[in-house]
Amino acid sequence: RKEVEQDPGPFNVPEGATVAFNCTYSNSASQSFFWYRQDCRKEPKLLMSVYSSGNEDGRFTAQLNRASQYISLLIRDSKLSDSATYLCAVNDAGNMLTFGGGTRLMVKP
Amino acid sequence: EADIYQTPRYLVIGTGKKITLECSQTMGHDKMYWYQQDPGMELHLIHYSYGVNSTEKGDLSSESTVSRIRTEHFPLTLESARPSHTSQYLCASSFTNTIYFGEGSWLTVV
């Protein structure tokens, strides 16, 4: 079993839709959680950190569920420009960040 | 924006050539990393460093080597490039657990 797992998608949604991705992690001792966005043939860029209380940044909301060991990313009112691959990252036992395989989102007109 | 720079951005070289991918960061971060990623595929950690004179191999076996003589510099070297080394190489650095990536170096070995 991978330490950090994501549904690879693609998630095909129309503009204006709400879409959510989950990311499960296996190390119950993990303390740091992040969502990154990666455009095609570009580097991953930090989208947001995920705090225990959850956090929101505009149309993006990140949540942490420690009991079930997953983090989620909710995107409201999807834009064409949201089309990208979304990577979750979780710190492992050695305090090294481990990335999931990414979830591809395609927002259609 | 993170101040982490990679050169060259794009490189096409012949089999058997030696190449060095440069990576520099101006943030004073102790931790630096090299990832390998094929288009549409997962990130694979190939090397990391927790500080000067510290280097470790990552999860994915790689024929490349790295050095960390200065905090800001973390070059990756391939002594004899092969077509199987064709990929994108991403350098990254971190101070705490937040990793920041360079723009990547696209290597094609023909």
Short mmCIF file of C-alpha atoms in Angstrom, two decimals:
data_model
loop_
_atom_site.label_atom_id
_atom_site.label_comp_id
_atom_site.label_asym_id
_atom_site.label_seq_id
_atom_site.Cartn_x
_atom_site.Cartn_y
_atom_site.Cartn_z
CA ARG A 1 0.00 0.00 0.00
CA LYS A 2 1.31 3.45 -0.90
CA GLU A 3 1.88 5.93 1.91
CA VAL A 4 -0.15 8.60 0.15
CA GLU A 5 -2.86 7.72 -2.35
CA GLN A 6 -5.02 9.74 -4.69
CA ASP A 7 -7.59 8.91 -7.32
CA PRO A 8 -5.75 9.75 -10.57
CA GLY A 9 -8.98 10.83 -12.30
CA PRO A 10 -9.45 12.58 -14.60
CA PHE A 11 -12.33 14.44 -13.06
CA ASN A 12 -14.22 16.07 -15.90
CA VAL A 13 -16.53 18.82 -14.64
CA PRO A 14 -18.40 21.72 -16.26
CA GLU A 15 -17.55 25.30 -15.46
CA GLY A 16 -19.23 26.45 -12.29
CA ALA A 17 -19.37 22.99 -10.75
CA THR A 18 -18.14 22.06 -7.30
CA VAL A 19 -15.59 19.27 -7.20
CA ALA A 20 -13.81 17.54 -4.35
CA PHE A 21 -10.75 15.33 -4.20
CA ASN A 22 -9.58 13.13 -1.37
CA CYS A 23 -6.11 11.98 -0.47
CA THR A 24 -5.54 9.13 1.98
CA TYR A 25 -2.38 8.65 4.02
CA SER A 26 -1.14 5.65 5.95
CA ASN A 27 1.04 7.20 8.66
CA SER A 28 -1.17 8.16 11.59
CA ALA A 29 1.70 10.22 13.05
CA SER A 30 1.77 12.61 10.08
CA GLN A 31 1.55 16.23 11.13
CA SER A 32 1.92 18.31 7.98
CA PHE A 33 -0.40 18.26 5.00
CA PHE A 34 -0.40 20.25 1.79
CA TRP A 35 -2.10 20.58 -1.54
CA TYR A 36 -0.02 21.47 -4.61
CA ARG A 37 -1.17 22.36 -8.10
CA GLN A 38 0.78 21.23 -11.13
CA ASP A 39 0.06 22.46 -14.63
CA CYS A 40 1.05 20.38 -17.63
CA ARG A 41 4.85 20.26 -18.01
CA LYS A 42 5.32 22.76 -15.17
CA GLU A 43 6.60 22.44 -11.62
CA PRO A 44 4.24 21.80 -8.67
CA LYS A 45 3.26 24.97 -6.87
CA LEU A 46 1.98 25.16 -3.31
CA LEU A 47 -1.77 25.72 -3.32
CA MET A 48 -2.48 25.61 0.38
CA SER A 49 -1.50 24.03 3.65
CA VAL A 50 -4.07 21.90 5.44
CA TYR A 51 -4.63 22.68 9.09
CA SER A 52 -6.45 20.62 11.68
CA SER A 53 -9.25 23.15 11.74
CA GLY A 54 -9.43 23.22 7.96
CA ASN A 55 -8.76 26.29 5.91
CA GLU A 56 -10.30 28.22 3.09
CA ASP A 57 -8.78 30.40 0.40
CA GLY A 58 -11.36 31.89 -1.90
CA ARG A 59 -13.02 29.08 -3.83
CA PHE A 60 -10.71 26.46 -2.32
CA THR A 61 -11.32 24.67 0.96
CA ALA A 62 -9.01 22.09 2.48
CA GLN A 63 -10.02 19.73 5.26
CA LEU A 64 -8.20 17.18 7.40
CA ASN A 65 -9.88 14.08 8.79
CA ARG A 66 -7.43 12.47 11.19
CA ALA A 67 -9.77 9.69 12.26
CA SER A 68 -10.08 8.40 8.72
CA GLN A 69 -6.62 9.59 7.68
CA TYR A 70 -7.45 11.64 4.68
CA ILE A 71 -7.32 15.21 3.50
CA SER A 72 -9.70 16.78 1.03
CA LEU A 73 -9.72 19.68 -1.38
CA LEU A 74 -12.99 21.29 -2.42
CA ILE A 75 -13.14 23.65 -5.37
CA ARG A 76 -16.29 25.71 -5.75
CA ASP A 77 -17.44 27.48 -8.92
CA SER A 78 -14.82 25.73 -11.06
CA LYS A 79 -13.05 27.81 -13.69
CA LEU A 80 -11.41 26.65 -16.89
CA SER A 81 -8.12 27.81 -15.37
CA ASP A 82 -8.52 25.33 -12.53
CA SER A 83 -7.71 22.52 -14.97
CA ALA A 84 -4.52 20.98 -13.62
CA THR A 85 -3.21 18.08 -11.58
CA TYR A 86 -3.62 18.42 -7.83
CA LEU A 87 -1.01 16.74 -5.66
CA CYS A 88 -1.36 16.12 -1.97
CA ALA A 89 1.72 15.93 0.24
CA VAL A 90 2.05 14.44 3.71
CA ASN A 91 5.08 14.23 5.96
CA ASP A 92 6.19 10.68 6.71
CA ALA A 93 7.87 9.03 9.67
CA GLY A 94 11.21 10.52 8.70
CA ASN A 95 9.64 13.97 8.48
CA MET A 96 10.06 13.83 4.72
CA LEU A 97 7.18 15.03 2.58
CA THR A 98 5.65 12.26 0.49
CA PHE A 99 3.60 13.20 -2.54
CA GLY A 100 0.55 11.42 -3.86
CA GLY A 101 0.34 10.51 -7.50
CA GLY A 102 -1.95 13.44 -8.24
CA THR A 103 -5.56 13.89 -9.34
CA ARG A 104 -6.17 15.36 -12.75
CA LEU A 105 -8.97 17.89 -13.08
CA MET A 106 -10.39 19.02 -16.39
CA VAL A 107 -12.94 21.82 -16.33
CA LYS A 108 -15.00 21.99 -19.51
CA PRO A 109 -16.83 25.03 -20.93
CA GLU B 1 7.34 32.90 -5.23
CA ALA B 2 10.23 30.68 -4.30
CA ASP B 3 13.74 31.75 -5.30
CA ILE B 4 15.03 28.49 -6.65
CA TYR B 5 16.71 28.31 -10.03
CA GLN B 6 17.57 25.47 -12.34
CA THR B 7 19.81 25.43 -15.39
CA PRO B 8 19.65 24.37 -18.09
CA ARG B 9 15.90 24.38 -18.53
CA TYR B 10 16.09 22.23 -21.65
CA LEU B 11 18.94 20.01 -22.77
CA VAL B 12 19.37 17.51 -25.58
CA ILE B 13 22.55 15.46 -25.41
CA GLY B 14 24.01 12.34 -26.90
CA THR B 15 24.31 8.99 -25.19
CA GLY B 16 27.43 8.63 -23.07
CA LYS B 17 27.84 12.33 -22.37
CA LYS B 18 28.38 13.66 -18.86
CA ILE B 19 25.94 16.31 -17.73
CA THR B 20 25.38 18.40 -14.65
CA LEU B 21 22.04 19.96 -13.82
CA GLU B 22 22.49 23.04 -11.68
CA CYS B 23 20.20 24.09 -8.85
CA SER B 24 20.53 27.14 -6.66
CA GLN B 25 18.31 28.70 -4.04
CA THR B 26 18.67 32.05 -2.35
CA MET B 27 16.37 31.40 0.61
CA GLY B 28 18.99 29.84 2.87
CA HIS B 29 17.02 26.60 3.08
CA ASP B 30 18.87 23.71 4.66
CA LYS B 31 16.94 20.96 2.90
CA MET B 32 17.18 20.42 -0.82
CA TYR B 33 15.80 17.71 -3.07
CA TRP B 34 15.90 16.31 -6.58
CA TYR B 35 12.79 14.73 -8.04
CA GLN B 36 12.36 12.95 -11.35
CA GLN B 37 9.05 13.11 -13.15
CA ASP B 38 7.99 11.79 -16.53
CA PRO B 39 5.10 13.64 -18.22
CA GLY B 40 1.79 12.76 -16.62
CA MET B 41 3.45 10.51 -14.07
CA GLU B 42 4.26 10.65 -10.38
CA LEU B 43 7.04 12.59 -8.71
CA HIS B 44 9.89 10.36 -7.62
CA LEU B 45 12.44 11.52 -5.05
CA ILE B 46 15.93 10.57 -6.23
CA HIS B 47 18.21 12.56 -3.90
CA TYR B 48 17.98 14.84 -0.90
CA SER B 49 20.21 16.79 1.42
CA TYR B 50 19.65 18.11 4.91
CA GLY B 51 22.59 20.48 4.76
CA VAL B 52 26.16 21.00 3.65
CA ASN B 53 28.06 17.74 3.11
CA SER B 54 24.86 15.74 3.64
CA THR B 55 23.39 13.75 0.74
CA GLU B 56 21.05 10.79 0.70
CA LYS B 57 19.44 8.64 -1.95
CA GLY B 58 15.71 8.87 -2.34
CA ASP B 59 13.00 6.33 -3.00
CA LEU B 60 13.79 5.85 -6.67
CA SER B 61 17.12 4.36 -7.58
CA SER B 62 19.05 6.70 -9.83
CA GLU B 63 22.40 6.53 -11.56
CA SER B 64 22.89 10.21 -10.89
CA THR B 65 24.99 11.68 -8.10
CA VAL B 66 24.69 14.90 -6.13
CA SER B 67 26.87 17.11 -4.00
CA ARG B 68 26.19 19.79 -1.40
CA ILE B 69 29.28 21.86 -0.82
CA ARG B 70 27.39 25.09 -0.29
CA THR B 71 23.98 25.62 1.29
CA GLU B 72 22.59 27.33 -1.76
CA HIS B 73 23.85 24.90 -4.40
CA PHE B 74 22.77 21.30 -5.09
CA PRO B 75 23.95 20.08 -8.50
CA LEU B 76 22.99 16.72 -9.99
CA THR B 77 25.40 14.88 -12.26
CA LEU B 78 24.97 12.02 -14.71
CA GLU B 79 28.38 10.58 -15.62
CA SER B 80 27.16 8.79 -18.74
CA ALA B 81 23.72 9.72 -19.99
CA ARG B 82 21.45 7.11 -21.54
CA PRO B 83 18.09 7.42 -23.31
CA SER B 84 16.43 5.99 -20.18
CA HIS B 85 17.51 9.16 -18.35
CA THR B 86 15.21 11.23 -20.54
CA SER B 87 12.86 12.94 -18.10
CA GLN B 88 12.09 16.12 -16.21
CA TYR B 89 14.28 16.77 -13.19
CA LEU B 90 12.85 19.04 -10.51
CA CYS B 91 14.96 20.63 -7.80
CA ALA B 92 13.29 21.74 -4.59
CA SER B 93 14.13 23.19 -1.22
CA SER B 94 12.47 23.59 2.15
CA PHE B 95 13.02 25.23 5.53
CA THR B 96 10.23 23.56 7.45
CA ASN B 97 7.97 21.02 5.76
CA THR B 98 6.84 23.24 2.92
CA ILE B 99 8.66 22.32 -0.28
CA TYR B 100 9.22 24.84 -3.08
CA PHE B 101 10.15 23.69 -6.56
CA GLY B 102 12.31 25.11 -9.29
CA GLU B 103 10.95 25.27 -12.82
CA GLY B 104 12.58 21.99 -13.76
CA SER B 105 15.16 20.79 -16.24
CA TRP B 106 13.95 18.80 -19.22
CA LEU B 107 16.59 16.33 -20.30
CA THR B 108 16.47 14.40 -23.57
CA VAL B 109 19.18 11.84 -24.28
CA VAL B 110 19.41 10.75 -27.88
#
